[in-house]
Amino acid sequence: MTAEVQNILALQNVDTPLKGGLNTPLQETDFSGVLPTPRVQATPNTVLNAVAATPASTFGATPSSVGSFTPGAGGATPAFRDQMGINEGGATGGLEAQAELRRALASLPEPRNDYEIVAPDGESEEAEEPEENGEEWVDDAADAKEARAKQRALKRQRELAARTQVIQRSLPKPSKVCDAAFKPSLNRTEMARADDLIKAEMARLVAWDVQDQAPSEVYDENVIKNASEMITKNCDEGPPLDASMWAVIEQCSSELVQSRGKFTRIAVLSRGDQIEALHSQFQV
């Protein structure tokens, strides 16, 4: 009680804490009770004590006094316990482990310095050759892009060469295929059969141009070129295309007019159809 009164008086006589300095020393007080505090006896952990203990070494150290004690009975507790085998053998255990490791390494086979060089099989002739400095050549991105563009252009040219002149020259084409124009003839003469073959080929080409449906068989460019040369060689040249021939062509063309979706001679039309056909030409 006296110590607590002294602590209260010391705290009342303290200056403001803004001045700083050391704290006011106080006496320790214990209000747990008048009776002494009992201590709880804990069971000693022999395993933890054995792990934390430092093993005694018999090499180069002062002899321990344990050996001078009189040995106890067979059931007595040993002075040092090591049930987990952590400190088994002491310093001699490390030496034995090193010796065992040396014996295991000595039993390994000796290294051999024999090797064989084997060339790879089936080397491609088109494989890229390395540069003189041994590094592999890597194409520039711009060059590779230009090369791909050239390949696409060549592919489009080959595809365009297999199409008709209507597609190659961007000429007008019909909106649909007229099957009646390619109807086979009833005459079975040799000339009629040849004409039917030409009509069938024309029907496939027109369908390719109009409907964009490629035929099942597309001829090679060389085959078409040879066929064109053969036709030119076997056909007659015909009359020369002079001024008189052009006059006949212009006269025939002037007589043809479009009426009711087809071309016909204007002389066979009625008066009203002639006026309508001529009016449609001026509208165009």
PDB file of C-alpha atoms in Angstrom:
ATOM      1  CA  MET A   1       0.000   0.000   0.000  1.00  0.00           C
ATOM      2  CA  THR A   2       2.837   2.366   0.811  1.00  0.00           C
ATOM      3  CA  ALA A   3       4.439   1.764  -2.608  1.00  0.00           C
ATOM      4  CA  GLU A   4       1.179   2.552  -4.388  1.00  0.00           C
ATOM      5  CA  VAL A   5       0.743   5.828  -2.411  1.00  0.00           C
ATOM      6  CA  GLN A   6       4.265   6.849  -3.354  1.00  0.00           C
ATOM      7  CA  ASN A   7       3.519   6.163  -7.041  1.00  0.00           C
ATOM      8  CA  ILE A   8       0.393   8.386  -6.917  1.00  0.00           C
ATOM      9  CA  LEU A   9       2.296  11.242  -5.288  1.00  0.00           C
ATOM     10  CA  ALA A  10       5.106  10.951  -7.833  1.00  0.00           C
ATOM     11  CA  LEU A  11       2.630  11.150 -10.756  1.00  0.00           C
ATOM     12  CA  GLN A  12       0.907  14.224  -9.257  1.00  0.00           C
ATOM     13  CA  ASN A  13       4.167  16.154  -8.858  1.00  0.00           C
ATOM     14  CA  VAL A  14       5.336  15.480 -12.463  1.00  0.00           C
ATOM     15  CA  ASP A  15       5.711  18.471 -14.804  1.00  0.00           C
ATOM     16  CA  THR A  16       4.057  18.629 -18.205  1.00  0.00           C
ATOM     17  CA  PRO A  17       5.222  15.850 -20.566  1.00  0.00           C
ATOM     18  CA  LEU A  18       5.839  18.470 -23.288  1.00  0.00           C
ATOM     19  CA  LYS A  19       9.195  19.254 -21.682  1.00  0.00           C
ATOM     20  CA  GLY A  20      10.453  15.774 -22.448  1.00  0.00           C
ATOM     21  CA  GLY A  21      13.025  13.899 -20.471  1.00  0.00           C
ATOM     22  CA  LEU A  22      12.858  10.600 -18.595  1.00  0.00           C
ATOM     23  CA  ASN A  23       9.670   9.096 -17.245  1.00  0.00           C
ATOM     24  CA  THR A  24       8.950   9.223 -13.546  1.00  0.00           C
ATOM     25  CA  PRO A  25      10.322   6.058 -11.897  1.00  0.00           C
ATOM     26  CA  LEU A  26       7.556   4.006 -10.273  1.00  0.00           C
ATOM     27  CA  GLN A  27       7.684   1.091  -7.876  1.00  0.00           C
ATOM     28  CA  GLU A  28       6.303  -2.263  -9.009  1.00  0.00           C
ATOM     29  CA  THR A  29       3.180  -3.429  -7.238  1.00  0.00           C
ATOM     30  CA  ASP A  30       1.458  -6.801  -7.269  1.00  0.00           C
ATOM     31  CA  PHE A  31      -2.284  -7.012  -6.489  1.00  0.00           C
ATOM     32  CA  SER A  32      -2.616 -10.732  -7.152  1.00  0.00           C
ATOM     33  CA  GLY A  33      -3.002 -11.420  -3.440  1.00  0.00           C
ATOM     34  CA  VAL A  34      -1.293 -11.715  -0.119  1.00  0.00           C
ATOM     35  CA  LEU A  35      -0.501 -15.400  -0.468  1.00  0.00           C
ATOM     36  CA  PRO A  36       2.493 -16.520  -2.570  1.00  0.00           C
ATOM     37  CA  THR A  37       1.799 -17.620  -6.171  1.00  0.00           C
ATOM     38  CA  PRO A  38       2.250 -21.387  -6.628  1.00  0.00           C
ATOM     39  CA  ARG A  39       4.341 -22.647  -9.561  1.00  0.00           C
ATOM     40  CA  VAL A  40       2.913 -25.362 -11.870  1.00  0.00           C
ATOM     41  CA  GLN A  41       5.228 -28.345 -12.228  1.00  0.00           C
ATOM     42  CA  ALA A  42       5.430 -29.445 -15.919  1.00  0.00           C
ATOM     43  CA  THR A  43       6.454 -32.917 -17.071  1.00  0.00           C
ATOM     44  CA  PRO A  44       9.956 -32.761 -18.579  1.00  0.00           C
ATOM     45  CA  ASN A  45      10.194 -33.545 -22.350  1.00  0.00           C
ATOM     46  CA  THR A  46      13.107 -35.940 -22.701  1.00  0.00           C
ATOM     47  CA  VAL A  47      12.911 -36.037 -26.547  1.00  0.00           C
ATOM     48  CA  LEU A  48      13.105 -32.254 -26.845  1.00  0.00           C
ATOM     49  CA  ASN A  49      15.997 -32.131 -24.395  1.00  0.00           C
ATOM     50  CA  ALA A  50      17.829 -34.856 -26.335  1.00  0.00           C
ATOM     51  CA  VAL A  51      17.420 -32.982 -29.677  1.00  0.00           C
ATOM     52  CA  ALA A  52      18.531 -29.662 -28.196  1.00  0.00           C
ATOM     53  CA  ALA A  53      21.506 -31.172 -26.408  1.00  0.00           C
ATOM     54  CA  THR A  54      24.969 -30.935 -27.928  1.00  0.00           C
ATOM     55  CA  PRO A  55      26.572 -34.368 -28.406  1.00  0.00           C
ATOM     56  CA  ALA A  56      29.780 -34.956 -26.566  1.00  0.00           C
ATOM     57  CA  SER A  57      32.806 -35.556 -28.727  1.00  0.00           C
ATOM     58  CA  THR A  58      35.637 -37.789 -27.621  1.00  0.00           C
ATOM     59  CA  PHE A  59      38.186 -36.468 -30.144  1.00  0.00           C
ATOM     60  CA  GLY A  60      40.420 -33.608 -29.070  1.00  0.00           C
ATOM     61  CA  ALA A  61      38.230 -32.599 -26.149  1.00  0.00           C
ATOM     62  CA  THR A  62      38.641 -32.732 -22.399  1.00  0.00           C
ATOM     63  CA  PRO A  63      37.592 -36.131 -21.126  1.00  0.00           C
ATOM     64  CA  SER A  64      34.142 -36.137 -19.660  1.00  0.00           C
ATOM     65  CA  SER A  65      33.615 -36.999 -16.062  1.00  0.00           C
ATOM     66  CA  VAL A  66      30.783 -39.330 -16.986  1.00  0.00           C
ATOM     67  CA  GLY A  67      33.164 -42.191 -17.478  1.00  0.00           C
ATOM     68  CA  SER A  68      34.411 -41.965 -13.895  1.00  0.00           C
ATOM     69  CA  PHE A  69      30.963 -42.670 -12.492  1.00  0.00           C
ATOM     70  CA  THR A  70      30.113 -46.105 -11.294  1.00  0.00           C
ATOM     71  CA  PRO A  71      27.918 -47.811 -13.913  1.00  0.00           C
ATOM     72  CA  GLY A  72      24.376 -48.291 -12.741  1.00  0.00           C
ATOM     73  CA  ALA A  73      22.083 -51.231 -13.049  1.00  0.00           C
ATOM     74  CA  GLY A  74      20.785 -52.575 -16.345  1.00  0.00           C
ATOM     75  CA  GLY A  75      17.443 -50.858 -16.023  1.00  0.00           C
ATOM     76  CA  ALA A  76      18.885 -47.454 -15.163  1.00  0.00           C
ATOM     77  CA  THR A  77      18.160 -44.462 -17.389  1.00  0.00           C
ATOM     78  CA  PRO A  78      21.156 -43.576 -19.605  1.00  0.00           C
ATOM     79  CA  ALA A  79      22.833 -40.190 -19.130  1.00  0.00           C
ATOM     80  CA  PHE A  80      22.180 -39.173 -22.801  1.00  0.00           C
ATOM     81  CA  ARG A  81      19.110 -40.218 -24.796  1.00  0.00           C
ATOM     82  CA  ASP A  82      18.897 -40.238 -28.585  1.00  0.00           C
ATOM     83  CA  GLN A  83      15.807 -42.243 -29.520  1.00  0.00           C
ATOM     84  CA  MET A  84      15.481 -40.451 -32.909  1.00  0.00           C
ATOM     85  CA  GLY A  85      19.023 -41.367 -33.969  1.00  0.00           C
ATOM     86  CA  ILE A  86      19.934 -37.788 -34.878  1.00  0.00           C
ATOM     87  CA  ASN A  87      23.312 -37.831 -33.117  1.00  0.00           C
ATOM     88  CA  GLU A  88      24.050 -41.478 -33.791  1.00  0.00           C
ATOM     89  CA  GLY A  89      27.741 -42.183 -34.093  1.00  0.00           C
ATOM     90  CA  GLY A  90      28.856 -38.635 -33.275  1.00  0.00           C
ATOM     91  CA  ALA A  91      31.848 -37.524 -35.320  1.00  0.00           C
ATOM     92  CA  THR A  92      32.597 -41.062 -36.459  1.00  0.00           C
ATOM     93  CA  GLY A  93      29.264 -41.220 -38.312  1.00  0.00           C
ATOM     94  CA  GLY A  94      30.336 -38.484 -40.733  1.00  0.00           C
ATOM     95  CA  LEU A  95      33.610 -40.220 -41.488  1.00  0.00           C
ATOM     96  CA  GLU A  96      31.868 -43.509 -42.146  1.00  0.00           C
ATOM     97  CA  ALA A  97      29.387 -41.803 -44.496  1.00  0.00           C
ATOM     98  CA  GLN A  98      32.227 -40.193 -46.461  1.00  0.00           C
ATOM     99  CA  ALA A  99      34.037 -43.513 -46.700  1.00  0.00           C
ATOM    100  CA  GLU A 100      30.877 -45.213 -47.955  1.00  0.00           C
ATOM    101  CA  LEU A 101      30.396 -42.461 -50.562  1.00  0.00           C
ATOM    102  CA  ARG A 102      33.974 -42.935 -51.792  1.00  0.00           C
ATOM    103  CA  ARG A 103      33.443 -46.686 -52.127  1.00  0.00           C
ATOM    104  CA  ALA A 104      30.218 -46.100 -54.113  1.00  0.00           C
ATOM    105  CA  LEU A 105      31.949 -43.645 -56.466  1.00  0.00           C
ATOM    106  CA  ALA A 106      34.866 -46.033 -56.928  1.00  0.00           C
ATOM    107  CA  SER A 107      32.478 -48.779 -58.078  1.00  0.00           C
ATOM    108  CA  LEU A 108      31.221 -46.652 -60.995  1.00  0.00           C
ATOM    109  CA  PRO A 109      32.529 -47.614 -64.487  1.00  0.00           C
ATOM    110  CA  GLU A 110      35.367 -45.586 -65.911  1.00  0.00           C
ATOM    111  CA  PRO A 111      34.419 -42.935 -68.524  1.00  0.00           C
ATOM    112  CA  ARG A 112      35.102 -43.766 -72.149  1.00  0.00           C
ATOM    113  CA  ASN A 113      36.277 -41.280 -74.760  1.00  0.00           C
ATOM    114  CA  ASP A 114      35.017 -43.051 -77.896  1.00  0.00           C
ATOM    115  CA  TYR A 115      32.496 -41.394 -80.244  1.00  0.00           C
ATOM    116  CA  GLU A 116      31.244 -41.765 -83.816  1.00  0.00           C
ATOM    117  CA  ILE A 117      30.175 -39.093 -86.310  1.00  0.00           C
ATOM    118  CA  VAL A 118      27.090 -40.052 -88.356  1.00  0.00           C
ATOM    119  CA  ALA A 119      25.837 -37.876 -91.231  1.00  0.00           C
ATOM    120  CA  PRO A 120      22.055 -37.270 -91.359  1.00  0.00           C
ATOM    121  CA  ASP A 121      20.156 -39.340 -93.926  1.00  0.00           C
ATOM    122  CA  GLY A 122      18.045 -37.927 -96.760  1.00  0.00           C
ATOM    123  CA  GLU A 123      19.279 -34.370 -96.835  1.00  0.00           C
ATOM    124  CA  SER A 124      17.041 -32.187 -98.959  1.00  0.00           C
ATOM    125  CA  GLU A 125      18.646 -30.648-102.010  1.00  0.00           C
ATOM    126  CA  GLU A 126      16.500 -27.578-101.575  1.00  0.00           C
ATOM    127  CA  ALA A 127      17.736 -26.955 -98.051  1.00  0.00           C
ATOM    128  CA  GLU A 128      18.900 -23.441 -97.508  1.00  0.00           C
ATOM    129  CA  GLU A 129      22.671 -23.071 -97.418  1.00  0.00           C
ATOM    130  CA  PRO A 130      24.082 -21.248 -94.387  1.00  0.00           C
ATOM    131  CA  GLU A 131      26.041 -18.072 -94.768  1.00  0.00           C
ATOM    132  CA  GLU A 132      29.814 -17.925 -94.657  1.00  0.00           C
ATOM    133  CA  ASN A 133      29.791 -16.934 -91.000  1.00  0.00           C
ATOM    134  CA  GLY A 134      27.726 -20.040 -90.114  1.00  0.00           C
ATOM    135  CA  GLU A 135      24.453 -18.214 -89.388  1.00  0.00           C
ATOM    136  CA  GLU A 136      21.227 -19.208 -91.114  1.00  0.00           C
ATOM    137  CA  TRP A 137      19.814 -16.652 -93.544  1.00  0.00           C
ATOM    138  CA  VAL A 138      16.546 -15.047 -92.434  1.00  0.00           C
ATOM    139  CA  ASP A 139      14.491 -13.200 -95.044  1.00  0.00           C
ATOM    140  CA  ASP A 140      13.414  -9.668 -94.298  1.00  0.00           C
ATOM    141  CA  ALA A 141       9.716  -9.231 -93.525  1.00  0.00           C
ATOM    142  CA  ALA A 142       9.244  -6.734 -96.378  1.00  0.00           C
ATOM    143  CA  ASP A 143      10.975  -9.062 -98.875  1.00  0.00           C
ATOM    144  CA  ALA A 144       8.880 -12.024 -97.738  1.00  0.00           C
ATOM    145  CA  LYS A 145       5.692  -9.958 -98.077  1.00  0.00           C
ATOM    146  CA  GLU A 146       6.680  -8.849-101.590  1.00  0.00           C
ATOM    147  CA  ALA A 147       7.452 -12.444-102.596  1.00  0.00           C
ATOM    148  CA  ARG A 148       4.034 -13.611-101.364  1.00  0.00           C
ATOM    149  CA  ALA A 149       2.359 -10.786-103.306  1.00  0.00           C
ATOM    150  CA  LYS A 150       4.175 -11.861-106.497  1.00  0.00           C
ATOM    151  CA  GLN A 151       3.090 -15.461-105.997  1.00  0.00           C
ATOM    152  CA  ARG A 152      -0.535 -14.389-105.558  1.00  0.00           C
ATOM    153  CA  ALA A 153      -0.325 -12.246-108.709  1.00  0.00           C
ATOM    154  CA  LEU A 154       1.077 -15.155-110.740  1.00  0.00           C
ATOM    155  CA  LYS A 155      -1.659 -17.424-109.414  1.00  0.00           C
ATOM    156  CA  ARG A 156      -4.350 -14.920-110.448  1.00  0.00           C
ATOM    157  CA  GLN A 157      -2.805 -14.663-113.920  1.00  0.00           C
ATOM    158  CA  ARG A 158      -2.862 -18.446-114.343  1.00  0.00           C
ATOM    159  CA  GLU A 159      -6.481 -18.598-113.189  1.00  0.00           C
ATOM    160  CA  LEU A 160      -7.457 -15.736-115.509  1.00  0.00           C
ATOM    161  CA  ALA A 161      -5.744 -17.412-118.482  1.00  0.00           C
ATOM    162  CA  ALA A 162      -8.084 -20.401-118.099  1.00  0.00           C
ATOM    163  CA  ARG A 163     -11.212 -18.199-118.296  1.00  0.00           C
ATOM    164  CA  THR A 164     -12.999 -16.980-121.400  1.00  0.00           C
ATOM    165  CA  GLN A 165     -12.326 -13.732-123.232  1.00  0.00           C
ATOM    166  CA  VAL A 166     -15.462 -12.295-121.635  1.00  0.00           C
ATOM    167  CA  ILE A 167     -13.842 -12.460-118.192  1.00  0.00           C
ATOM    168  CA  GLN A 168     -10.341 -11.579-119.374  1.00  0.00           C
ATOM    169  CA  ARG A 169     -11.497  -8.428-121.194  1.00  0.00           C
ATOM    170  CA  SER A 170     -14.339  -7.569-118.754  1.00  0.00           C
ATOM    171  CA  LEU A 171     -16.958  -7.750-121.504  1.00  0.00           C
ATOM    172  CA  PRO A 172     -20.727  -7.749-120.842  1.00  0.00           C
ATOM    173  CA  LYS A 173     -22.167 -11.149-119.964  1.00  0.00           C
ATOM    174  CA  PRO A 174     -25.746 -12.437-119.782  1.00  0.00           C
ATOM    175  CA  SER A 175     -27.629 -12.477-116.517  1.00  0.00           C
ATOM    176  CA  LYS A 176     -28.619 -16.136-116.896  1.00  0.00           C
ATOM    177  CA  VAL A 177     -27.890 -19.142-119.079  1.00  0.00           C
ATOM    178  CA  CYS A 178     -30.297 -19.749-121.968  1.00  0.00           C
ATOM    179  CA  ASP A 179     -30.540 -23.522-122.322  1.00  0.00           C
ATOM    180  CA  ALA A 180     -32.496 -23.267-125.577  1.00  0.00           C
ATOM    181  CA  ALA A 181     -29.489 -21.694-127.315  1.00  0.00           C
ATOM    182  CA  PHE A 182     -27.389 -24.789-126.622  1.00  0.00           C
ATOM    183  CA  LYS A 183     -30.040 -27.382-127.391  1.00  0.00           C
ATOM    184  CA  PRO A 184     -28.581 -30.247-129.480  1.00  0.00           C
ATOM    185  CA  SER A 185     -29.832 -30.586-133.050  1.00  0.00           C
ATOM    186  CA  LEU A 186     -31.927 -33.493-134.285  1.00  0.00           C
ATOM    187  CA  ASN A 187     -29.711 -34.038-137.287  1.00  0.00           C
ATOM    188  CA  ARG A 188     -27.168 -36.818-136.674  1.00  0.00           C
ATOM    189  CA  THR A 189     -24.695 -35.972-139.411  1.00  0.00           C
ATOM    190  CA  GLU A 190     -21.000 -35.649-138.662  1.00  0.00           C
ATOM    191  CA  MET A 191     -21.174 -31.865-138.873  1.00  0.00           C
ATOM    192  CA  ALA A 192     -24.184 -31.783-136.512  1.00  0.00           C
ATOM    193  CA  ARG A 193     -22.412 -33.963-133.944  1.00  0.00           C
ATOM    194  CA  ALA A 194     -19.385 -31.660-134.062  1.00  0.00           C
ATOM    195  CA  ASP A 195     -21.688 -28.672-133.623  1.00  0.00           C
ATOM    196  CA  ASP A 196     -23.319 -30.337-130.590  1.00  0.00           C
ATOM    197  CA  LEU A 197     -19.895 -30.812-128.972  1.00  0.00           C
ATOM    198  CA  ILE A 198     -19.149 -27.133-129.485  1.00  0.00           C
ATOM    199  CA  LYS A 199     -22.533 -26.163-128.000  1.00  0.00           C
ATOM    200  CA  ALA A 200     -21.941 -28.342-124.923  1.00  0.00           C
ATOM    201  CA  GLU A 201     -18.542 -26.735-124.359  1.00  0.00           C
ATOM    202  CA  MET A 202     -20.041 -23.263-124.837  1.00  0.00           C
ATOM    203  CA  ALA A 203     -22.787 -24.065-122.303  1.00  0.00           C
ATOM    204  CA  ARG A 204     -20.188 -25.026-119.691  1.00  0.00           C
ATOM    205  CA  LEU A 205     -18.145 -21.865-120.316  1.00  0.00           C
ATOM    206  CA  VAL A 206     -21.199 -19.579-120.184  1.00  0.00           C
ATOM    207  CA  ALA A 207     -22.329 -21.210-116.929  1.00  0.00           C
ATOM    208  CA  TRP A 208     -18.826 -20.628-115.551  1.00  0.00           C
ATOM    209  CA  ASP A 209     -19.007 -16.942-116.510  1.00  0.00           C
ATOM    210  CA  VAL A 210     -22.568 -16.309-115.323  1.00  0.00           C
ATOM    211  CA  GLN A 211     -22.968 -18.597-112.311  1.00  0.00           C
ATOM    212  CA  ASP A 212     -19.257 -18.746-111.392  1.00  0.00           C
ATOM    213  CA  GLN A 213     -19.394 -22.548-111.368  1.00  0.00           C
ATOM    214  CA  ALA A 214     -16.148 -24.073-112.566  1.00  0.00           C
ATOM    215  CA  PRO A 215     -16.597 -27.147-114.807  1.00  0.00           C
ATOM    216  CA  SER A 216     -15.494 -30.543-113.594  1.00  0.00           C
ATOM    217  CA  GLU A 217     -12.629 -30.578-116.099  1.00  0.00           C
ATOM    218  CA  VAL A 218     -10.495 -27.485-116.696  1.00  0.00           C
ATOM    219  CA  TYR A 219      -8.057 -27.807-119.573  1.00  0.00           C
ATOM    220  CA  ASP A 220      -4.435 -26.809-119.256  1.00  0.00           C
ATOM    221  CA  GLU A 221      -3.149 -23.674-120.969  1.00  0.00           C
ATOM    222  CA  ASN A 222      -0.921 -25.696-123.299  1.00  0.00           C
ATOM    223  CA  VAL A 223      -3.867 -27.876-124.384  1.00  0.00           C
ATOM    224  CA  ILE A 224      -5.946 -24.811-125.231  1.00  0.00           C
ATOM    225  CA  LYS A 225      -3.048 -23.267-127.142  1.00  0.00           C
ATOM    226  CA  ASN A 226      -2.512 -26.424-129.215  1.00  0.00           C
ATOM    227  CA  ALA A 227      -6.239 -26.656-129.988  1.00  0.00           C
ATOM    228  CA  SER A 228      -6.298 -23.015-131.118  1.00  0.00           C
ATOM    229  CA  GLU A 229      -3.340 -23.579-133.431  1.00  0.00           C
ATOM    230  CA  MET A 230      -4.995 -26.687-134.876  1.00  0.00           C
ATOM    231  CA  ILE A 231      -8.236 -24.805-135.593  1.00  0.00           C
ATOM    232  CA  THR A 232      -6.358 -21.934-137.238  1.00  0.00           C
ATOM    233  CA  LYS A 233      -4.410 -24.375-139.391  1.00  0.00           C
ATOM    234  CA  ASN A 234      -7.427 -26.388-140.606  1.00  0.00           C
ATOM    235  CA  CYS A 235      -9.859 -23.511-141.167  1.00  0.00           C
ATOM    236  CA  ASP A 236     -10.023 -21.517-144.390  1.00  0.00           C
ATOM    237  CA  GLU A 237      -8.997 -17.897-144.256  1.00  0.00           C
ATOM    238  CA  GLY A 238     -12.232 -16.780-145.918  1.00  0.00           C
ATOM    239  CA  PRO A 239     -12.766 -13.650-147.947  1.00  0.00           C
ATOM    240  CA  PRO A 240     -10.651 -10.603-147.147  1.00  0.00           C
ATOM    241  CA  LEU A 241     -12.150  -8.068-144.753  1.00  0.00           C
ATOM    242  CA  ASP A 242     -12.199  -5.115-147.172  1.00  0.00           C
ATOM    243  CA  ALA A 243     -14.484  -2.100-147.542  1.00  0.00           C
ATOM    244  CA  SER A 244     -17.221  -4.024-149.355  1.00  0.00           C
ATOM    245  CA  MET A 245     -17.295  -6.637-146.584  1.00  0.00           C
ATOM    246  CA  TRP A 246     -17.647  -3.908-143.938  1.00  0.00           C
ATOM    247  CA  ALA A 247     -20.549  -2.417-145.900  1.00  0.00           C
ATOM    248  CA  VAL A 248     -22.382  -5.752-145.826  1.00  0.00           C
ATOM    249  CA  ILE A 249     -21.740  -6.093-142.077  1.00  0.00           C
ATOM    250  CA  GLU A 250     -23.066  -2.607-141.345  1.00  0.00           C
ATOM    251  CA  GLN A 251     -26.166  -3.227-143.472  1.00  0.00           C
ATOM    252  CA  CYS A 252     -26.973  -6.444-141.626  1.00  0.00           C
ATOM    253  CA  SER A 253     -26.343  -4.814-138.252  1.00  0.00           C
ATOM    254  CA  SER A 254     -28.609  -1.882-139.036  1.00  0.00           C
ATOM    255  CA  GLU A 255     -31.521  -4.220-139.800  1.00  0.00           C
ATOM    256  CA  LEU A 256     -31.285  -5.932-136.392  1.00  0.00           C
ATOM    257  CA  VAL A 257     -33.152  -4.345-133.460  1.00  0.00           C
ATOM    258  CA  GLN A 258     -33.977  -5.559-129.952  1.00  0.00           C
ATOM    259  CA  SER A 259     -37.655  -6.263-129.457  1.00  0.00           C
ATOM    260  CA  ARG A 260     -39.273  -8.198-126.629  1.00  0.00           C
ATOM    261  CA  GLY A 261     -35.955  -9.425-125.247  1.00  0.00           C
ATOM    262  CA  LYS A 262     -34.405 -10.662-128.474  1.00  0.00           C
ATOM    263  CA  PHE A 263     -32.778  -9.328-131.662  1.00  0.00           C
ATOM    264  CA  THR A 264     -34.768  -9.571-134.875  1.00  0.00           C
ATOM    265  CA  ARG A 265     -34.984  -7.869-138.264  1.00  0.00           C
ATOM    266  CA  ILE A 266     -36.919  -4.644-138.193  1.00  0.00           C
ATOM    267  CA  ALA A 267     -38.642  -5.459-141.480  1.00  0.00           C
ATOM    268  CA  VAL A 268     -40.601  -8.387-139.978  1.00  0.00           C
ATOM    269  CA  LEU A 269     -41.991  -6.313-137.087  1.00  0.00           C
ATOM    270  CA  SER A 270     -45.281  -4.499-137.052  1.00  0.00           C
ATOM    271  CA  ARG A 271     -45.520  -0.724-137.146  1.00  0.00           C
ATOM    272  CA  GLY A 272     -46.030  -0.426-133.400  1.00  0.00           C
ATOM    273  CA  ASP A 273     -43.171  -2.822-132.570  1.00  0.00           C
ATOM    274  CA  GLN A 274     -40.826  -0.916-134.878  1.00  0.00           C
ATOM    275  CA  ILE A 275     -41.608   2.378-133.126  1.00  0.00           C
ATOM    276  CA  GLU A 276     -41.150   0.782-129.681  1.00  0.00           C
ATOM    277  CA  ALA A 277     -37.818  -0.845-130.680  1.00  0.00           C
ATOM    278  CA  LEU A 278     -36.416   2.386-132.122  1.00  0.00           C
ATOM    279  CA  HIS A 279     -37.646   4.341-129.084  1.00  0.00           C
ATOM    280  CA  SER A 280     -35.832   1.916-126.733  1.00  0.00           C
ATOM    281  CA  GLN A 281     -32.587   2.418-128.682  1.00  0.00           C
ATOM    282  CA  PHE A 282     -32.781   6.184-128.146  1.00  0.00           C
ATOM    283  CA  GLN A 283     -33.524   5.628-124.457  1.00  0.00           C
ATOM    284  CA  VAL A 284     -30.308   3.668-124.069  1.00  0.00           C
TER     285      VAL A 284
END
